PDB file of C-alpha atoms in Angstrom:
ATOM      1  CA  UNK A   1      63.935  -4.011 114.035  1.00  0.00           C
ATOM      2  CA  UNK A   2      63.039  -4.409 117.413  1.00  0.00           C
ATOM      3  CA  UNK A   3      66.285  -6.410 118.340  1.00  0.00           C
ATOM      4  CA  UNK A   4      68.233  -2.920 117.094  1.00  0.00           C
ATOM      5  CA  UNK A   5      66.085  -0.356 118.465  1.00  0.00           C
ATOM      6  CA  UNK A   6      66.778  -2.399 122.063  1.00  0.00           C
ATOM      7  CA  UNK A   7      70.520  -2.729 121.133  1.00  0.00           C
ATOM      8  CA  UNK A   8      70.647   1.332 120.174  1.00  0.00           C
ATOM      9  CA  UNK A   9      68.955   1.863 123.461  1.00  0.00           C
ATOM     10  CA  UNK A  10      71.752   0.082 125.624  1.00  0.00           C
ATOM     11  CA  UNK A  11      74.026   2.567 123.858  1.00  0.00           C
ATOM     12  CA  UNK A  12      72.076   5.379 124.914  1.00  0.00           C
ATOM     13  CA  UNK A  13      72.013   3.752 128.670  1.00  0.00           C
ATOM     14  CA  UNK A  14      75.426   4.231 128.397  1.00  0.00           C
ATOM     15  CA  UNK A  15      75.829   8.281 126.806  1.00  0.00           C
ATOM     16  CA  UNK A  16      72.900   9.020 129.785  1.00  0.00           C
ATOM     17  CA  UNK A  17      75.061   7.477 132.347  1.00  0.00           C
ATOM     18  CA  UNK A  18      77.541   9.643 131.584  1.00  0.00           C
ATOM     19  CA  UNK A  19      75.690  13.024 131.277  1.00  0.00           C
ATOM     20  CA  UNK A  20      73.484  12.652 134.189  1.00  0.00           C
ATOM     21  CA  UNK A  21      76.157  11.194 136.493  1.00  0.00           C
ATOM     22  CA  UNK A  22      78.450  13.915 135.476  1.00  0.00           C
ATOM     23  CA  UNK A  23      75.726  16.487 135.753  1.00  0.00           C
ATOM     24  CA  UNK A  24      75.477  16.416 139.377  1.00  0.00           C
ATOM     25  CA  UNK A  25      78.995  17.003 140.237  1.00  0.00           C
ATOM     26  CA  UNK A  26      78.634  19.668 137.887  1.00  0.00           C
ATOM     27  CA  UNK A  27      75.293  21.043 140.238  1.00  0.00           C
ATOM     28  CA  UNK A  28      77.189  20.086 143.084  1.00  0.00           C
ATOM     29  CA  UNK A  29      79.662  22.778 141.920  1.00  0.00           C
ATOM     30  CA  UNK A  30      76.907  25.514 140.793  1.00  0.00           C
ATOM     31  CA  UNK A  31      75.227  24.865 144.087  1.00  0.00           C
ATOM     32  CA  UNK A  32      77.932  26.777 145.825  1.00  0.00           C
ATOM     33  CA  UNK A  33      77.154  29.861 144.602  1.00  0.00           C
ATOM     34  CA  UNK A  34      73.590  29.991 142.930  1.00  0.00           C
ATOM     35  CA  UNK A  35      70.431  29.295 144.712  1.00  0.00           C
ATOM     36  CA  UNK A  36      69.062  25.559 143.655  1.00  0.00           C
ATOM     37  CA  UNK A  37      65.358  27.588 142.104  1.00  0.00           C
ATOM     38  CA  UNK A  38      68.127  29.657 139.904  1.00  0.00           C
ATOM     39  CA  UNK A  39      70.188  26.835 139.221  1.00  0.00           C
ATOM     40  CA  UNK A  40      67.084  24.771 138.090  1.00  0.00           C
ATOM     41  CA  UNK A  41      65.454  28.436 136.233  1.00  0.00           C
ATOM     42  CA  UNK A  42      68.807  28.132 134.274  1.00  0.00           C
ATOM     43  CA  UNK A  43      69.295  24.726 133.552  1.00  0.00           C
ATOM     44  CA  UNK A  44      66.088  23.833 132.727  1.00  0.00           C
ATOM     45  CA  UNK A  45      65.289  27.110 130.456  1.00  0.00           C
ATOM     46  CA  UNK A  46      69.021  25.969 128.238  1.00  0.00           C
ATOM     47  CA  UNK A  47      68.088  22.860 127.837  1.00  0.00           C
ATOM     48  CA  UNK A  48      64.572  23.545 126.559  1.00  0.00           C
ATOM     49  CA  UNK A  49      65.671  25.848 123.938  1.00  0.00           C
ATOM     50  CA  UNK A  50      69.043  23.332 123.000  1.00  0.00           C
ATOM     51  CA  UNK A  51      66.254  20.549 122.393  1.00  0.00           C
ATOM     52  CA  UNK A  52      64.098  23.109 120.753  1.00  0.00           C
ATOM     53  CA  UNK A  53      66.569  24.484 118.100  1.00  0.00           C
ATOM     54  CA  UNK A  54      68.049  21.047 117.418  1.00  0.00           C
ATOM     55  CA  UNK A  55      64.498  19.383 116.530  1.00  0.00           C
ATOM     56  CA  UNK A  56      63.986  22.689 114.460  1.00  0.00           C
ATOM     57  CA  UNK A  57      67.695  22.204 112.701  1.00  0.00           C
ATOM     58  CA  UNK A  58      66.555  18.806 112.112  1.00  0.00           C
ATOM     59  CA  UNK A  59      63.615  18.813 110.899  1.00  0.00           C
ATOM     60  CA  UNK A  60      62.050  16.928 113.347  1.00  0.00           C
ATOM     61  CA  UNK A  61      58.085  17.164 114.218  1.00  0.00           C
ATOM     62  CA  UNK A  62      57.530  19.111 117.529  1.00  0.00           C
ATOM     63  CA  UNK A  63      53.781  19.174 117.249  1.00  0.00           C
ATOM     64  CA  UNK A  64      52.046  17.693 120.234  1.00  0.00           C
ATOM     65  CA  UNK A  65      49.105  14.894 118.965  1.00  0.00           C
ATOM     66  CA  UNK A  66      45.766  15.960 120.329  1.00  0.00           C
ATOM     67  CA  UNK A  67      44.736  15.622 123.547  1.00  0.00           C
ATOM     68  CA  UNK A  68      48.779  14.714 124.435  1.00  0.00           C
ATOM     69  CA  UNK A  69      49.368  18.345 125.919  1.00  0.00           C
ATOM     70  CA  UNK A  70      48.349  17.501 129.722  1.00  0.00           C
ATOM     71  CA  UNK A  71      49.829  14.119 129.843  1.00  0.00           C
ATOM     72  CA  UNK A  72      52.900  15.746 128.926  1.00  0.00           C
ATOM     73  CA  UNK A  73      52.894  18.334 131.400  1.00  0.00           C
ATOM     74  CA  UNK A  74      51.822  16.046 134.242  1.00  0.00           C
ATOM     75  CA  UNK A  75      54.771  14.319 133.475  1.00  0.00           C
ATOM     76  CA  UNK A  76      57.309  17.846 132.878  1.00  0.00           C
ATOM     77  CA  UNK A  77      55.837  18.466 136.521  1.00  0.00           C
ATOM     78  CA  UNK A  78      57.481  15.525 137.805  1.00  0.00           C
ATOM     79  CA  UNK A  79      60.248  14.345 135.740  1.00  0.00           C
ATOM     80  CA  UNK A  80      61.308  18.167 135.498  1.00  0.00           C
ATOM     81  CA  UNK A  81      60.532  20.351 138.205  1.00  0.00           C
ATOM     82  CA  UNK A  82      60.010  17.541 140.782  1.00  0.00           C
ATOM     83  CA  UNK A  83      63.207  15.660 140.428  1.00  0.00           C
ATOM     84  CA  UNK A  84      65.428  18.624 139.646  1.00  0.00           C
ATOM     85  CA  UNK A  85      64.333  21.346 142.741  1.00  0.00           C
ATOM     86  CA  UNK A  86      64.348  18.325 145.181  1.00  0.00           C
ATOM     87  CA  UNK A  87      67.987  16.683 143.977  1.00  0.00           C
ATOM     88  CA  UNK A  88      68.900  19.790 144.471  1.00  0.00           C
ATOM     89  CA  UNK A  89      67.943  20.473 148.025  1.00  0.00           C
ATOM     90  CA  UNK A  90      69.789  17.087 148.382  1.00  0.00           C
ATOM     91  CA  UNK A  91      72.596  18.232 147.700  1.00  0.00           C
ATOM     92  CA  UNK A  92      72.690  21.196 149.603  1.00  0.00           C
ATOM     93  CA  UNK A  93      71.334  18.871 152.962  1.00  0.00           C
ATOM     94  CA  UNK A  94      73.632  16.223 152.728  1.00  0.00           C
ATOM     95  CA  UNK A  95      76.955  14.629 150.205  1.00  0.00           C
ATOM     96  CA  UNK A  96      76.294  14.413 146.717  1.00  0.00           C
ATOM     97  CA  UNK A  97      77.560  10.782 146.670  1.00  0.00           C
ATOM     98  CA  UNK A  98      74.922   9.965 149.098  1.00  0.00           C
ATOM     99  CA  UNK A  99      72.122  11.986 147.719  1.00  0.00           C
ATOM    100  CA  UNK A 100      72.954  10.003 143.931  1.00  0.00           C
ATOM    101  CA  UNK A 101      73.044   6.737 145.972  1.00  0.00           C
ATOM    102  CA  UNK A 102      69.021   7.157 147.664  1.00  0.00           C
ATOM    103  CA  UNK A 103      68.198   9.228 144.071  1.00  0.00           C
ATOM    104  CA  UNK A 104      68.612   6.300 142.548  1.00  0.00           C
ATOM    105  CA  UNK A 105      66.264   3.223 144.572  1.00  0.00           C
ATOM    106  CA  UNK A 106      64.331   4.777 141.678  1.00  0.00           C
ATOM    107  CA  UNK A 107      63.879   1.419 140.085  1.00  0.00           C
ATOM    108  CA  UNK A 108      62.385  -0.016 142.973  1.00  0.00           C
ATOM    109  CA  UNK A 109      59.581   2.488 142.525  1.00  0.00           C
ATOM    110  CA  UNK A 110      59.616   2.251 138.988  1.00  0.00           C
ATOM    111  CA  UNK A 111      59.154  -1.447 138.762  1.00  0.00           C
ATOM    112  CA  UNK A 112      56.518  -1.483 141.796  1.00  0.00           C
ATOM    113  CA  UNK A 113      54.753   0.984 139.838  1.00  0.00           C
ATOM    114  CA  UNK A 114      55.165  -0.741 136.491  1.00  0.00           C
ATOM    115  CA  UNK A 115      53.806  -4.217 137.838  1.00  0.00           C
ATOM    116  CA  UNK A 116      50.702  -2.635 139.460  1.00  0.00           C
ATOM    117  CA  UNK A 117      49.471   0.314 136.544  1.00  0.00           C
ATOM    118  CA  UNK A 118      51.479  -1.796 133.673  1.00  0.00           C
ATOM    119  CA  UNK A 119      51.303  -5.276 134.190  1.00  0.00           C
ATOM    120  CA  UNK A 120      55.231  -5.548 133.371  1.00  0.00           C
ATOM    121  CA  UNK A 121      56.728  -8.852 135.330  1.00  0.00           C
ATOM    122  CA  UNK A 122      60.522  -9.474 135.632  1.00  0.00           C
ATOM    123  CA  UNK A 123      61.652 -12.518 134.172  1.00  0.00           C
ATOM    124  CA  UNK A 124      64.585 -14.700 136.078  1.00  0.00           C
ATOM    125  CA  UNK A 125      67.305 -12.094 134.729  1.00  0.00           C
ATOM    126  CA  UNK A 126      65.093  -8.971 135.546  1.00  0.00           C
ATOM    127  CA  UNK A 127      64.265 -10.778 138.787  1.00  0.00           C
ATOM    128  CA  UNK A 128      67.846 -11.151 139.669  1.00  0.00           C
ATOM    129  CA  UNK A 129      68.753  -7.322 138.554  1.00  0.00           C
ATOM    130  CA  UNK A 130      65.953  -6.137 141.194  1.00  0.00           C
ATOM    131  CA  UNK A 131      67.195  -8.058 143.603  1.00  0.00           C
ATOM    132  CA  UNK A 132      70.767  -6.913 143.478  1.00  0.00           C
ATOM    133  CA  UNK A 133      69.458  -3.386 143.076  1.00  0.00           C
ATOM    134  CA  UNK A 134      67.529  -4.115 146.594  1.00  0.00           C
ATOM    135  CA  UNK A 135      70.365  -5.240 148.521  1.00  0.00           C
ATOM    136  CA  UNK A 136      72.679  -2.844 147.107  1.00  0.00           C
ATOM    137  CA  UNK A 137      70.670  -0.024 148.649  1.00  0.00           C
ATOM    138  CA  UNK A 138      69.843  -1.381 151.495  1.00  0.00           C
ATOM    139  CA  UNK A 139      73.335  -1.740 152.631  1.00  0.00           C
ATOM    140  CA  UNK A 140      73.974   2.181 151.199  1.00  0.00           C
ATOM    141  CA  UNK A 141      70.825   3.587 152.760  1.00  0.00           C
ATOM    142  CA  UNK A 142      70.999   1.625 155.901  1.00  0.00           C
ATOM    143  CA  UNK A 143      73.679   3.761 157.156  1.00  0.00           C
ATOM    144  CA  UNK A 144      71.564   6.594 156.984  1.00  0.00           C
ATOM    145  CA  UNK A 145      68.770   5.392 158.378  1.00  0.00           C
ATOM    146  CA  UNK A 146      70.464   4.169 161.273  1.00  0.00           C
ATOM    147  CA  UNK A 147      71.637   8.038 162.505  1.00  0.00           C
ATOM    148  CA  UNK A 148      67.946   9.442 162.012  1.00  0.00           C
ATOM    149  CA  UNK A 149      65.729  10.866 159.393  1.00  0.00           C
ATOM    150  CA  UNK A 150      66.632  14.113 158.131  1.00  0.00           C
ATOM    151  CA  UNK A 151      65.533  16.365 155.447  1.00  0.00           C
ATOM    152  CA  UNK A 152      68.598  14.889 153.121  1.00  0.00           C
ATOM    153  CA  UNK A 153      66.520  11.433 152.831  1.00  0.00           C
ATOM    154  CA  UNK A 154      63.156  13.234 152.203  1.00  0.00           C
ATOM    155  CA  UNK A 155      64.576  15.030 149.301  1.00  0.00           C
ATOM    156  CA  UNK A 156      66.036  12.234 147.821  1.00  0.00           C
ATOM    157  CA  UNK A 157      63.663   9.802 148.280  1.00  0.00           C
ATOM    158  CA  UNK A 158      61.553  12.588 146.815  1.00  0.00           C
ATOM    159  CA  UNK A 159      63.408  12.962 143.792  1.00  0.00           C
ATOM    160  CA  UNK A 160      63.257   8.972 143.279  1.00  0.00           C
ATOM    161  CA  UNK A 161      59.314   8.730 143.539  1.00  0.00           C
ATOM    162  CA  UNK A 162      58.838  11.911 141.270  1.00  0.00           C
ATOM    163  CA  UNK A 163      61.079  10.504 138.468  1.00  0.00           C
ATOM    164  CA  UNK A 164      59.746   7.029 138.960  1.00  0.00           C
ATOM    165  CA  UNK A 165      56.191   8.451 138.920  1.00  0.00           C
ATOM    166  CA  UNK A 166      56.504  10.397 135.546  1.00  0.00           C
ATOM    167  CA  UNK A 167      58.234   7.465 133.628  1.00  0.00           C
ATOM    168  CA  UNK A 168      55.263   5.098 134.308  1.00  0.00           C
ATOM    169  CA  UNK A 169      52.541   7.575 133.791  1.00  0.00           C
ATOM    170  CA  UNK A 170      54.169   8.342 130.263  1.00  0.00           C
ATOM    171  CA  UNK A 171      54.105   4.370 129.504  1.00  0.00           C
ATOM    172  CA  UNK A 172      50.647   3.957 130.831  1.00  0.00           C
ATOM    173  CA  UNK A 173      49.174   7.127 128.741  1.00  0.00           C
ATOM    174  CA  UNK A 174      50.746   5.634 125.923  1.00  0.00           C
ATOM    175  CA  UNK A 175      51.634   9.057 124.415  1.00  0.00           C
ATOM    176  CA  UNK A 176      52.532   8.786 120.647  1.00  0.00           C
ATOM    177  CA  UNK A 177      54.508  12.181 120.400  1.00  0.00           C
ATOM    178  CA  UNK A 178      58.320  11.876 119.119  1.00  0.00           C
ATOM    179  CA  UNK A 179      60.931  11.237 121.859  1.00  0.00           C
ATOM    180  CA  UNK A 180      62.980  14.564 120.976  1.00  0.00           C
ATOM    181  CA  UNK A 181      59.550  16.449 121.067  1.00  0.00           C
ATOM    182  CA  UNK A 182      58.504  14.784 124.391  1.00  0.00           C
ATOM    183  CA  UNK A 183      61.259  16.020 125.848  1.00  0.00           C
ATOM    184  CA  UNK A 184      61.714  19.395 124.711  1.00  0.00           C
ATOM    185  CA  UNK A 185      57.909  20.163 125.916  1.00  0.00           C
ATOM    186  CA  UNK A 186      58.453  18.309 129.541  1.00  0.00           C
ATOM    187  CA  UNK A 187      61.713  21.044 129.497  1.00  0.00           C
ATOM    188  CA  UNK A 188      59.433  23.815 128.786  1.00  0.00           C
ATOM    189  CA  UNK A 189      56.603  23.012 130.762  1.00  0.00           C
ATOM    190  CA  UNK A 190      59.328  22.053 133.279  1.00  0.00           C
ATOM    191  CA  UNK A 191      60.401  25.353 132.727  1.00  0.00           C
ATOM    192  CA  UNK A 192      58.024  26.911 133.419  1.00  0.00           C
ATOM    193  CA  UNK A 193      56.886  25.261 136.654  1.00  0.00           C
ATOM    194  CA  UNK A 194      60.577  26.154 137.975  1.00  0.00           C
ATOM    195  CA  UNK A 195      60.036  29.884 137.153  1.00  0.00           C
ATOM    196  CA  UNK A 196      56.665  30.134 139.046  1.00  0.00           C
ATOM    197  CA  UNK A 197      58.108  28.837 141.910  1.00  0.00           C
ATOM    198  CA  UNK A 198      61.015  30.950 141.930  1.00  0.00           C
ATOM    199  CA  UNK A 199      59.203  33.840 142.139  1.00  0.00           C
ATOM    200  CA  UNK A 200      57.193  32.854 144.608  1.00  0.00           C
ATOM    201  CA  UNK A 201      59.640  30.961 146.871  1.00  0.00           C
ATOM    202  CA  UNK A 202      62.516  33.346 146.409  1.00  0.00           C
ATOM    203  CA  UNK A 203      62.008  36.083 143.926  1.00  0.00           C
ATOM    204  CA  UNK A 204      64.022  36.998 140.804  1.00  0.00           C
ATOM    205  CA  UNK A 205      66.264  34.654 139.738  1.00  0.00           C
ATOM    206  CA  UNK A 206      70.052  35.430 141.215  1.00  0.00           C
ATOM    207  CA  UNK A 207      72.401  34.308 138.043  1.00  0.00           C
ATOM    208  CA  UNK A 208      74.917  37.658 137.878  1.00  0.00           C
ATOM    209  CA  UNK A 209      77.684  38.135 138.843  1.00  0.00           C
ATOM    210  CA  UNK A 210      79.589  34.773 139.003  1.00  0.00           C
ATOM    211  CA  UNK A 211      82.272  32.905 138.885  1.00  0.00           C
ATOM    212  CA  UNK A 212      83.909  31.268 135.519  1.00  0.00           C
ATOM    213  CA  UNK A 213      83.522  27.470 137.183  1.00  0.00           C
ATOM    214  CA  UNK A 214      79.937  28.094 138.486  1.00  0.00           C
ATOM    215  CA  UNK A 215      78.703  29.659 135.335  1.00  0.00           C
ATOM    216  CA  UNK A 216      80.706  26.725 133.232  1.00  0.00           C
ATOM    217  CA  UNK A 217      78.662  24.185 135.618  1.00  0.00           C
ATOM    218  CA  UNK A 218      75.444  25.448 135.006  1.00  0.00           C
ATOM    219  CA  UNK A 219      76.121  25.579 130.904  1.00  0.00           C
ATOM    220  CA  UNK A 220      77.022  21.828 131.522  1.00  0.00           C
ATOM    221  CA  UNK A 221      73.848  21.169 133.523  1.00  0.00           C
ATOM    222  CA  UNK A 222      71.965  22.863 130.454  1.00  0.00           C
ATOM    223  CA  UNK A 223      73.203  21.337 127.553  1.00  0.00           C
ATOM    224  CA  UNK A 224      74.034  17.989 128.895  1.00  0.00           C
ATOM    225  CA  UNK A 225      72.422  17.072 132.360  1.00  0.00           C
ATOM    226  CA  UNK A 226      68.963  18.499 131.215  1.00  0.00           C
ATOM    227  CA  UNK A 227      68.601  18.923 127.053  1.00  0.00           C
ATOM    228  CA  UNK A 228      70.960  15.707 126.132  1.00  0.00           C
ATOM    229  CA  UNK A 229      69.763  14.333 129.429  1.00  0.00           C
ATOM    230  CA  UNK A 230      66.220  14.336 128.997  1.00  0.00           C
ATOM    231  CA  UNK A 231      66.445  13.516 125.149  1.00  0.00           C
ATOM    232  CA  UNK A 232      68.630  10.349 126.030  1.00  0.00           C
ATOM    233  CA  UNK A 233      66.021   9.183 128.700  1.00  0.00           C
ATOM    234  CA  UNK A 234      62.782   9.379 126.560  1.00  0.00           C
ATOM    235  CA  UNK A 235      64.092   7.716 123.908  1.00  0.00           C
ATOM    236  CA  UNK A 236      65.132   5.023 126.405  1.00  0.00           C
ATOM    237  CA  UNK A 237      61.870   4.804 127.278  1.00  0.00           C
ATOM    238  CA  UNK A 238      60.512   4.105 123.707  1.00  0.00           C
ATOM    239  CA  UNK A 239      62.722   1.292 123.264  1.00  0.00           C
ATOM    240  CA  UNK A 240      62.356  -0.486 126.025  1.00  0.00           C
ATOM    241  CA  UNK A 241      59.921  -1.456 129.247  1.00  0.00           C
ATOM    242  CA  UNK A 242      59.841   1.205 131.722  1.00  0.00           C
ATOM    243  CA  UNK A 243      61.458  -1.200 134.614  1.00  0.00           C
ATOM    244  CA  UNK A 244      64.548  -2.421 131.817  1.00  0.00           C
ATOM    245  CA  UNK A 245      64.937   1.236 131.312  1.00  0.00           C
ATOM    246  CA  UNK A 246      65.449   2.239 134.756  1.00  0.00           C
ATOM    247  CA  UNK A 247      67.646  -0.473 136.317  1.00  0.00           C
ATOM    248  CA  UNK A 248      70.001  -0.205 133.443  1.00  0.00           C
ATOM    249  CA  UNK A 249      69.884   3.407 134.419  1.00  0.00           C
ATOM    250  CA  UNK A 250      71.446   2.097 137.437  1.00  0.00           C
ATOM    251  CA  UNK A 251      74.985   3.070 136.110  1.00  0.00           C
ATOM    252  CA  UNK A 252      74.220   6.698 136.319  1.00  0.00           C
ATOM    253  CA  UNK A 253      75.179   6.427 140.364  1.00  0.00           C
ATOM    254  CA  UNK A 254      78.050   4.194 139.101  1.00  0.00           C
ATOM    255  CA  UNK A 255      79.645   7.119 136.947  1.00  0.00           C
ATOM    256  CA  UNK A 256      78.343   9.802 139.819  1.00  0.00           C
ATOM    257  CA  UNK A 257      79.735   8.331 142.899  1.00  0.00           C
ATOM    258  CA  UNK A 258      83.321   7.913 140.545  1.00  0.00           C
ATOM    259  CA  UNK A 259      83.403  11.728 139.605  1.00  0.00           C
ATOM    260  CA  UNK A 260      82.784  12.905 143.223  1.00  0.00           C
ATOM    261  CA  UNK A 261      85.463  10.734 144.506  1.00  0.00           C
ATOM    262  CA  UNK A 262      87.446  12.175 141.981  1.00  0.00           C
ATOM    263  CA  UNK A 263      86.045  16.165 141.718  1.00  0.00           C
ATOM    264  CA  UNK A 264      84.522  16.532 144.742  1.00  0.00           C
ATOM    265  CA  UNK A 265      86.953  14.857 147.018  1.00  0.00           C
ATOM    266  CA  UNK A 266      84.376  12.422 148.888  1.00  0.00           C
ATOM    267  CA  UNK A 267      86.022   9.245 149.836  1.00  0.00           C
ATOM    268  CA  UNK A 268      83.384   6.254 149.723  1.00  0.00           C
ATOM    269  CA  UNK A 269      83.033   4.273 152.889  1.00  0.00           C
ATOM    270  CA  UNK A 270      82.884   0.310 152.956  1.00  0.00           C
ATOM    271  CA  UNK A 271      79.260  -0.123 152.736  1.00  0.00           C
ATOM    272  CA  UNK A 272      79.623   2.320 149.570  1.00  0.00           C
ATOM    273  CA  UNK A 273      81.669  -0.043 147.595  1.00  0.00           C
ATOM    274  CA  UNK A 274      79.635  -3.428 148.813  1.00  0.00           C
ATOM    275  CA  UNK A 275      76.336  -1.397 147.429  1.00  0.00           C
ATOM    276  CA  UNK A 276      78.300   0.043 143.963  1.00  0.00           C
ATOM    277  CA  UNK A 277      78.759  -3.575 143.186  1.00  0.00           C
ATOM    278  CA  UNK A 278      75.898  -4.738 143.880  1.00  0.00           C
ATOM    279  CA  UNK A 279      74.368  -1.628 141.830  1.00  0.00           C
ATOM    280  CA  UNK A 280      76.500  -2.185 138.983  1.00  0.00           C
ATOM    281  CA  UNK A 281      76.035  -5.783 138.769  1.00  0.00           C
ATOM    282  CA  UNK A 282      72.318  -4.682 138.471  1.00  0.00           C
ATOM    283  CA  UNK A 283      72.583  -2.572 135.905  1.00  0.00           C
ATOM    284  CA  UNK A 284      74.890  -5.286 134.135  1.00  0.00           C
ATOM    285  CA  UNK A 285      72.308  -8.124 134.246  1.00  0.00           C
ATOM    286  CA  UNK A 286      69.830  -5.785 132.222  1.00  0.00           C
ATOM    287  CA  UNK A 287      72.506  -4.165 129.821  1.00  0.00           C
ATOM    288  CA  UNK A 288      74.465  -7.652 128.576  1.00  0.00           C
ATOM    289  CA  UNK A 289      71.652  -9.934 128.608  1.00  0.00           C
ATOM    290  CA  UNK A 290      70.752 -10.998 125.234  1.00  0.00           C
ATOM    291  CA  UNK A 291      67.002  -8.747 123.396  1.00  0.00           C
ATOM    292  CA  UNK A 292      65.153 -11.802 123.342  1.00  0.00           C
ATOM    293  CA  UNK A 293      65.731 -12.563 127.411  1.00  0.00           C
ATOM    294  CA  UNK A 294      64.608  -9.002 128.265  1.00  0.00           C
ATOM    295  CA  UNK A 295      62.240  -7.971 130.900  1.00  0.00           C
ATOM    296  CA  UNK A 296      58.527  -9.914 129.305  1.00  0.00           C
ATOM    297  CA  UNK A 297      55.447  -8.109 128.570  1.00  0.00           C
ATOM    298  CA  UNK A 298      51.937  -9.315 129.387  1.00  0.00           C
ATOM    299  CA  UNK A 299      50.633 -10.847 125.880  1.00  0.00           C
TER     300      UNK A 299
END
C-alpha cells in the first residue's frame, strides 16, 4: 500500500507541475489589469468554493477533527495568503521567469526546516537531489544578486519561506484531517485573510469591467492554480516526506519558465538553462528513484 500511495503521488507531482507552473503565466497575464489583493480576493475565494462543492459532490468528510482548526489556519495564513500576495508582488517587481526561479529555492527551506523540527535526513539519492537543487539556484539567483537587492528578491524569497514554513508545520502538527478537506479550509481561511487585507491595504476589490483574457486568467488561477492546486499539493504531502515532496515539486519552475518563454515572450539567458538542468535533474533524482530508496525517516 505504501509503495502505491508513493507511486500515485509522483503522478500527482506531475498534474501539480502543470497547474501551478501554468498558473503563473496565467497571473502574469491577470496582473496586467487587476490589482494582485483582487487577483488573490478572486482566485483564492473560486478555488475555495470549487474544493468545497466537489468534497460535497463527493461525499467526502469536510469536518475539521478537534482542536485541528488553528493548525489549519496557521498554515492557510502562510501557504495561502503568504505565498500568493507576495508571488504576486513578484511579479509585478521583476520577470515572471525569474520570480518562479527564486519562488522555488523552496526546498532548501523546506528540507532545512524538515531536518531541524522533523528529524527527516536525505539519503545518498535525496542528498544528491539537494545538491543539484543548490547549485542550480545559485547559478540562477547569482545573477541577481550580483546587480543589488531589490524588492523583486524580497518577495520571492518571501513567497519561498512562507510556503516552506506551512508545509513543515502541517507535518510536524501531524493533522489527521482529509487532504481535500485540508485544503479547502487553508482556501477559506486563506480567503479570508486576503479579503481583510484588501480592504485595508486598498479597499473594495476592483474585478469589473475587464477584459475576456484577464477575466479567463483569473478563472484559470481559480480552478486550477489555487482549488486543483492546493488539493494536488496536500495530498502530496500525505504520501510522502515533506523534503521528497518539495524537490520533486521542483518541476513546477521547469513547466513555468517553458510557458513564459513561450506566452510571455521571455527569452532565458545562459545561466537560466545551466540552472533548469540542474533543477530538473533534481526533481528527476526524487521522481524515478525506486519507493524503497526514498528520502528515510528517523525509526
Amino acid at each position: 500500500m505504501k509503495d502505491k500511495a508513493a507511486s500515485t503521488a509522483k503522478l500527482l507531482v506531475v498534474l501539480l507541475a502543470f497547474a501551478w507552473g501554468l498558473n503563473w503565466i496565467a497571473a502574469a497575464i491577470a496582473l496586467r489589469e487587476v490589482s494582485p489583493w483582487s487577483l488573490r480576493f478572486a482566485g483564492s475565494s473560486i478555488g475555495a468554493a470549487t474544493l468545497f462543492a466537489a468534497a460535497m459532490l463527493t461525499g467526502h468528510n469536510l469536518r475539521v477533527p478537534r482542536g485541528e482548526h488553528i493548525h489549519i489556519m496557521v498554515a492557510g495564513f502562510f501557504n495561502v495568503t503568504g505565498f500568493q500576495i507576495l508571488s504576486s508582488f513578484a511579479q509585478l517587481s521583476g520577470a515572471t521567469t525569474r520570480a518562479i526561479i527564486i519562488t522555488y529555492s523552496m526546498p532548501i527551506w523546506t528540507t532545512v526546516l524538515s531536518w531541524l523540527v522533523l528529524g527527516e535526513r536525505l539519503n545518498k539519492i535525496g542528498g544528491l537531489a539537494f545538491a543539484l537543487c543548490v547549485a542550480g539556484l545559485t547559478i540562477l539567483v547569482w545573477p541577481l544578486f550580483a546587480d543589488g537587492f531589490s524588492p523583486f528578491v524580497f518577495y520571492s524569497l518571501g513567497c519561498a519561506l512562507s510556503w516552506a514554513f506551512a508545509t513543515v508545520y502541517i507535518k510536524w502538527v501531524k493533522v489527521t484531517i482529509e487532504p481535500l478537506a485540508n485544503a479547502a479550509w487553508q482556501l477559506l481561511f486563506g480567503f479570508l485573510f486576503v479579503t481583510a487585507g484588501s480592504f485595508v491595504f486598498e479597499g473594495y476589490p476592483h474585478l469589473w469591467p475587464l477584459h475576456q483574457d484577464t477575466v479567463l486568467a483569473i478563472l484559470f488561477v481559480g480552478f486550477f492554480g489555487v482549488g486543483l492546486a492546493h488539493f494536488l499539493w496536500w495530498s502530496i504531502v500525505g504520501r510522502l516526506p515533506a523534503i521528497t515532496a518539495s524537490i520533486g515539486a521542483l518541476l513546477v519552475p521547469v513547466i513555468g519558465v517553458t510557458a513564459s518563454t513561450i506566452f510571455l515572450h521571455e527569452r532565458p539567458t545562459t545561466p537560466d538553462i545551466i540552472g533548469f538542468v540542474l533543477i530538473f535533474a533534481a526533481a528527476a533524482c526524487v521522481l524515478l528513484q525506486p519507493d524503497a530508496k526514498r528520502i528515510e525517516m528517523p525509526e
